[in-house]
């Protein structure tokens, strides 16, 4: 039987992820949104592309949670973007309410699904989704680290003129301004970047990675990035549905690893059919430790502003 992925929020990220899944024939896709007609229209358009993509999966758009029943994976992209006059705190509170309602509905209908949270601020929203659904925290994870690492890989590949496929990179911490790109664990065909580039060449790449989301927002003027976020989400979906046991940076619930408890934050983890199967604890030097702690504090500060 084909696997089923339900994407909650049929906006830019949600629809782009649906397109990738349908194009590659990964799973049947349900695209849910509160906007009437929009998910149905996008899904029908994708269904009509399937014959051209030689894809046999189904793509259904809906305004009814019932259609998401028995999903193998739930992706939460629902939320509102920041509008003029809104503070970050307004965005945080509004999206927390959206994610709470989504997690409450989807967990009833798909209690065994692995849940991937994309809505920002993502680390906090993953915590909200986990606590609201009451799901095993190993089955609720956030997308951010893969995207941030992909951005770091891209900028390194621009700098060195090599394929981004030959660049392995790791970005840890929260998916925000305080994220922690890790040059010591970033390699080109196995060679650490610290042996290839001097610190003064690495620093701007780190800075650009930290501002990766903002750079796209300032170019687009309306809305935020969606191609790379959708691709990162699909890499996680593949790892889960095909039980790949990929080692990927994901926002996971920490229970003492890295000295941190009761918070979601990005760390490398083994991702497979059961969700997060293992958290990988890397040795951090003093500077990395300080940056990681600062990033954790930033996520905690956001978490303290909402009630879960
Ligand atoms: N239930 C379901 N869908 C909802 C709800 C809700 N309660 N509230 C809003 N939505 C839908 C909107 O109707 C919209 O179609 O969520 C969708 C969000 O789509 P976009 O505004 O296009 O945002 P997008 O670019 O896809 O980003 C989604 O991912 O990367 C993050 O920061 C980004 O939090 C944002 C999320």
XYZ file of C-alpha atoms and ligand atoms in Angstrom:
344
model
C 0.000 0.000 0.000
C 1.210 3.488 -0.775
C 2.205 5.748 2.084
C 0.197 8.852 2.905
C 1.554 12.309 3.712
C -0.782 15.099 4.829
C 0.453 18.657 4.557
C -1.375 21.136 6.757
C -1.122 24.570 5.186
C -1.279 24.710 1.406
C 0.679 27.940 1.006
C 4.074 28.319 -0.617
C 6.012 25.789 1.459
C 3.153 23.297 1.745
C 2.288 23.295 -1.954
C 5.965 23.132 -3.004
C 6.508 20.125 -0.738
C 3.384 18.477 -2.170
C 4.731 19.060 -5.670
C 8.072 17.425 -4.868
C 6.364 14.392 -3.303
C 3.976 13.988 -6.223
C 6.657 14.550 -8.850
C 8.903 11.899 -7.314
C 5.987 9.513 -6.619
C 6.951 9.304 -2.936
C 3.489 9.033 -1.376
C -0.164 9.920 -1.731
C -0.528 13.547 -0.701
C -3.340 15.361 1.084
C -3.061 19.149 1.040
C -5.168 20.766 3.775
C -5.852 24.463 4.228
C -8.539 26.605 5.825
C -8.751 28.688 2.628
C -11.680 27.311 0.678
C -10.950 26.052 -2.824
C -7.221 26.850 -2.724
C -5.914 23.414 -1.663
C -8.411 21.729 -3.985
C -7.258 23.890 -6.901
C -3.549 23.335 -6.271
C -4.025 19.610 -5.726
C -6.062 19.199 -8.904
C -3.396 21.078 -10.841
C -0.743 18.704 -9.429
C -2.924 15.649 -10.123
C -3.143 16.816 -13.719
C 0.661 17.047 -13.837
C 1.089 13.465 -12.573
C 0.540 11.848 -15.990
C 3.306 14.101 -17.321
C 5.573 13.237 -14.407
C 4.830 9.497 -14.838
C 3.699 9.528 -11.247
C 0.926 7.268 -9.927
C 0.329 8.892 -6.544
C -2.888 10.705 -5.690
C -2.980 14.372 -4.701
C -6.060 15.597 -2.892
C -6.870 19.090 -1.666
C -9.247 19.556 1.220
C -10.715 21.745 3.963
C -11.669 18.698 6.026
C -9.309 17.106 8.560
C -11.148 13.807 7.992
C -9.184 13.415 4.741
C -5.906 13.365 6.669
C -6.898 10.242 8.624
C -4.262 7.487 8.975
C -1.426 9.524 7.546
C 2.105 8.160 7.883
C 3.568 11.652 8.024
C 1.965 14.978 8.906
C 3.716 18.180 7.856
C 2.651 21.399 9.583
C 3.285 24.546 7.541
C 0.090 26.319 8.624
C 0.424 29.772 10.048
C 0.556 33.404 9.219
C 3.468 35.373 7.883
C 4.434 38.589 9.654
C 2.312 41.505 8.484
C 2.955 45.242 8.797
C 2.352 46.405 12.364
C 2.802 42.923 13.830
C 5.541 42.257 16.312
C 7.477 38.983 16.402
C 5.599 38.242 19.602
C 2.239 38.620 17.825
C 3.449 36.164 15.193
C 4.622 33.782 17.877
C 1.309 33.821 19.733
C -0.852 33.573 16.616
C 1.141 30.730 15.119
C 1.216 28.913 18.459
C -2.596 28.922 18.474
C -2.681 27.702 14.856
C -0.209 24.901 15.575
C -2.087 23.897 18.724
C -5.335 23.534 16.814
C -3.631 21.647 13.962
C -1.814 19.251 16.305
C -4.988 18.583 18.292
C -6.927 17.661 15.123
C -4.262 15.641 13.337
C -3.168 13.632 16.392
C -6.719 12.318 16.850
C -6.921 11.103 13.256
C -3.311 9.954 12.748
C -2.003 9.002 16.190
C 0.900 6.987 14.751
C 2.137 9.573 12.260
C 5.537 11.184 12.430
C 4.971 14.949 12.580
C 7.304 17.438 10.903
C 6.854 21.039 12.008
C 7.862 23.797 9.583
C 5.866 26.779 10.886
C 8.066 29.471 12.430
C 9.408 30.060 14.984
C 9.970 26.404 14.293
C 11.724 25.106 17.431
C 8.985 26.598 19.609
C 6.225 25.367 17.299
C 7.645 21.825 17.437
C 7.431 22.009 21.238
C 3.836 23.263 21.003
C 2.887 20.482 18.569
C 4.472 17.820 20.755
C 2.892 18.963 24.009
C -0.544 19.520 22.439
C -0.693 16.210 20.637
C 0.632 14.206 23.568
C 2.583 12.176 20.979
C 5.838 10.437 21.752
C 8.370 13.236 21.341
C 10.542 11.017 19.121
C 7.749 11.296 16.540
C 7.507 15.076 16.516
C 10.411 16.953 14.965
C 11.169 20.295 13.438
C 12.595 21.184 10.034
C 15.303 23.817 10.143
C 18.743 22.329 10.503
C 18.665 20.696 7.080
C 17.643 23.966 5.461
C 20.273 25.973 7.334
C 22.918 23.353 6.487
C 21.857 23.402 2.822
C 22.287 27.170 2.806
C 25.760 26.851 4.367
C 26.642 24.188 1.761
C 25.470 26.477 -1.025
C 27.542 29.463 0.120
C 30.624 27.257 0.584
C 30.156 25.854 -2.906
C 29.888 29.414 -4.299
C 33.124 30.356 -2.498
C 35.118 27.308 -3.597
C 33.577 26.746 -7.031
C 32.755 23.111 -6.246
C 29.519 21.165 -6.401
C 27.315 21.659 -3.321
C 26.812 17.878 -3.413
C 30.449 17.481 -2.388
C 30.007 19.764 0.610
C 28.782 18.287 3.894
C 27.773 20.902 6.431
C 26.291 21.018 9.880
C 24.276 23.800 11.458
C 23.036 23.266 15.008
C 20.938 25.221 17.500
C 17.664 27.043 17.006
C 16.401 27.893 13.529
C 16.868 31.625 14.042
C 19.466 34.379 14.070
C 21.393 32.534 16.792
C 21.847 29.309 14.798
C 25.264 27.685 15.088
C 27.052 26.799 11.821
C 29.796 24.298 12.705
C 32.903 24.693 10.484
C 34.773 21.917 12.358
C 32.076 19.462 11.288
C 31.785 20.855 7.761
C 33.773 19.030 5.097
C 34.490 19.021 1.409
C 34.895 15.401 0.311
C 35.890 14.586 3.887
C 38.364 17.460 4.370
C 37.287 19.918 7.098
C 36.635 23.380 5.706
C 38.888 24.753 8.453
C 41.817 23.153 6.591
C 40.756 24.644 3.258
C 39.694 28.198 4.091
C 41.152 30.687 6.603
C 38.821 31.925 9.402
C 38.348 35.322 7.722
C 36.903 33.579 4.637
C 34.665 31.290 6.686
C 33.167 34.072 8.851
C 31.172 35.770 6.049
C 29.791 32.381 4.950
C 28.572 31.787 8.503
C 27.023 35.240 8.615
C 25.254 34.750 5.281
C 23.912 31.411 6.498
C 22.533 33.014 9.677
C 20.822 35.645 7.523
C 19.775 33.150 4.844
C 16.044 33.471 5.492
C 16.167 37.267 5.795
C 18.166 37.562 2.551
C 15.375 35.803 0.647
C 12.648 37.851 2.391
C 14.346 41.096 1.445
C 14.616 39.992 -2.198
C 11.072 38.628 -2.481
C 9.555 41.591 -0.612
C 6.372 39.581 -0.014
C 6.645 36.209 1.689
C 9.586 34.058 2.618
C 11.637 31.196 1.166
C 9.865 28.065 0.030
C 11.811 26.020 -2.528
C 14.632 25.070 -0.170
C 12.337 24.687 2.883
C 10.135 22.332 0.848
C 13.158 20.352 -0.372
C 14.463 20.035 3.201
C 11.065 18.822 4.369
C 10.991 16.216 1.608
C 14.423 14.922 2.586
C 13.014 14.284 6.065
C 9.892 12.618 4.655
C 11.996 10.264 2.521
C 14.161 9.347 5.518
C 11.026 8.455 7.486
C 8.996 6.658 4.802
C 11.962 4.658 3.483
C 13.414 4.111 6.961
C 16.724 5.454 5.682
C 18.327 6.077 9.117
C 19.829 9.269 7.711
C 21.915 11.410 10.004
C 20.350 14.823 9.629
C 20.238 17.977 11.743
C 16.652 18.227 13.036
C 14.940 20.089 15.863
C 14.424 17.356 18.438
C 13.225 17.214 22.014
C 16.255 17.071 24.279
C 16.161 15.195 27.562
C 19.595 16.029 28.880
C 21.650 15.592 25.714
C 24.045 18.519 25.270
C 23.164 19.390 28.865
C 19.734 20.624 27.773
C 16.316 19.503 28.939
C 12.670 19.994 27.917
C 13.239 22.034 24.784
C 13.336 21.527 21.021
C 16.538 22.592 19.321
C 18.572 21.510 16.303
C 21.105 18.710 16.730
C 22.222 15.838 14.487
C 19.986 12.800 14.811
C 19.246 9.473 13.118
C 15.950 9.762 11.250
C 13.990 6.650 10.275
C 10.549 5.073 10.288
C 10.123 5.604 14.014
C 10.999 9.286 13.781
C 14.050 10.362 15.761
C 15.816 7.070 16.481
C 18.936 8.460 18.092
C 20.292 11.856 19.067
C 23.961 12.192 18.181
C 26.043 13.992 20.773
C 29.062 15.688 19.238
C 31.924 16.977 21.253
C 31.775 20.787 21.279
C 34.745 23.058 21.924
C 34.413 26.079 24.195
C 33.333 28.505 21.477
C 30.822 26.075 19.939
C 29.423 25.326 23.394
C 28.945 29.036 24.130
C 27.238 29.626 20.757
C 24.991 26.596 21.251
C 24.010 27.711 24.762
C 23.207 31.192 23.464
C 21.002 29.691 20.767
C 19.198 27.479 23.296
C 18.579 30.539 25.495
C 17.037 32.378 22.533
C 14.596 29.489 21.955
C 13.805 29.347 25.695
C 13.084 33.076 25.750
C 10.479 32.634 23.003
C 8.975 29.608 24.703
C 8.515 31.590 27.899
C 6.297 34.072 26.064
C 3.575 31.556 25.314
C 1.488 29.127 27.309
C 1.657 25.544 26.122
N -5.140 25.691 9.526
C -4.648 25.355 8.306
N -4.015 26.227 7.491
C -3.853 27.470 7.954
C -4.305 27.885 9.224
C -4.985 26.919 10.019
N -5.457 27.238 11.230
N -3.975 29.191 9.381
C -3.328 29.554 8.267
N -3.260 28.535 7.398
C -2.660 28.475 6.052
C -2.887 29.737 5.251
O -4.199 29.754 4.688
C -1.793 29.621 4.202
O -2.275 29.015 3.012
O -1.260 28.354 6.140
C -0.742 28.706 4.857
C 0.617 29.362 5.034
O 1.136 29.587 3.782
P 1.997 30.885 3.376
O 1.383 32.088 3.970
O 2.225 30.813 1.899
O 3.369 30.646 4.158
P 4.598 29.727 3.680
O 5.563 30.544 2.910
O 4.104 28.457 3.112
O 5.289 29.427 5.099
C 4.649 28.614 6.039
O 6.669 27.885 7.037
O 8.865 28.466 6.648
C 7.755 28.668 7.463
O 7.979 30.936 8.278
C 7.244 30.098 7.424
O 5.736 29.884 9.277
C 5.835 29.925 7.870
C 5.471 28.543 7.296
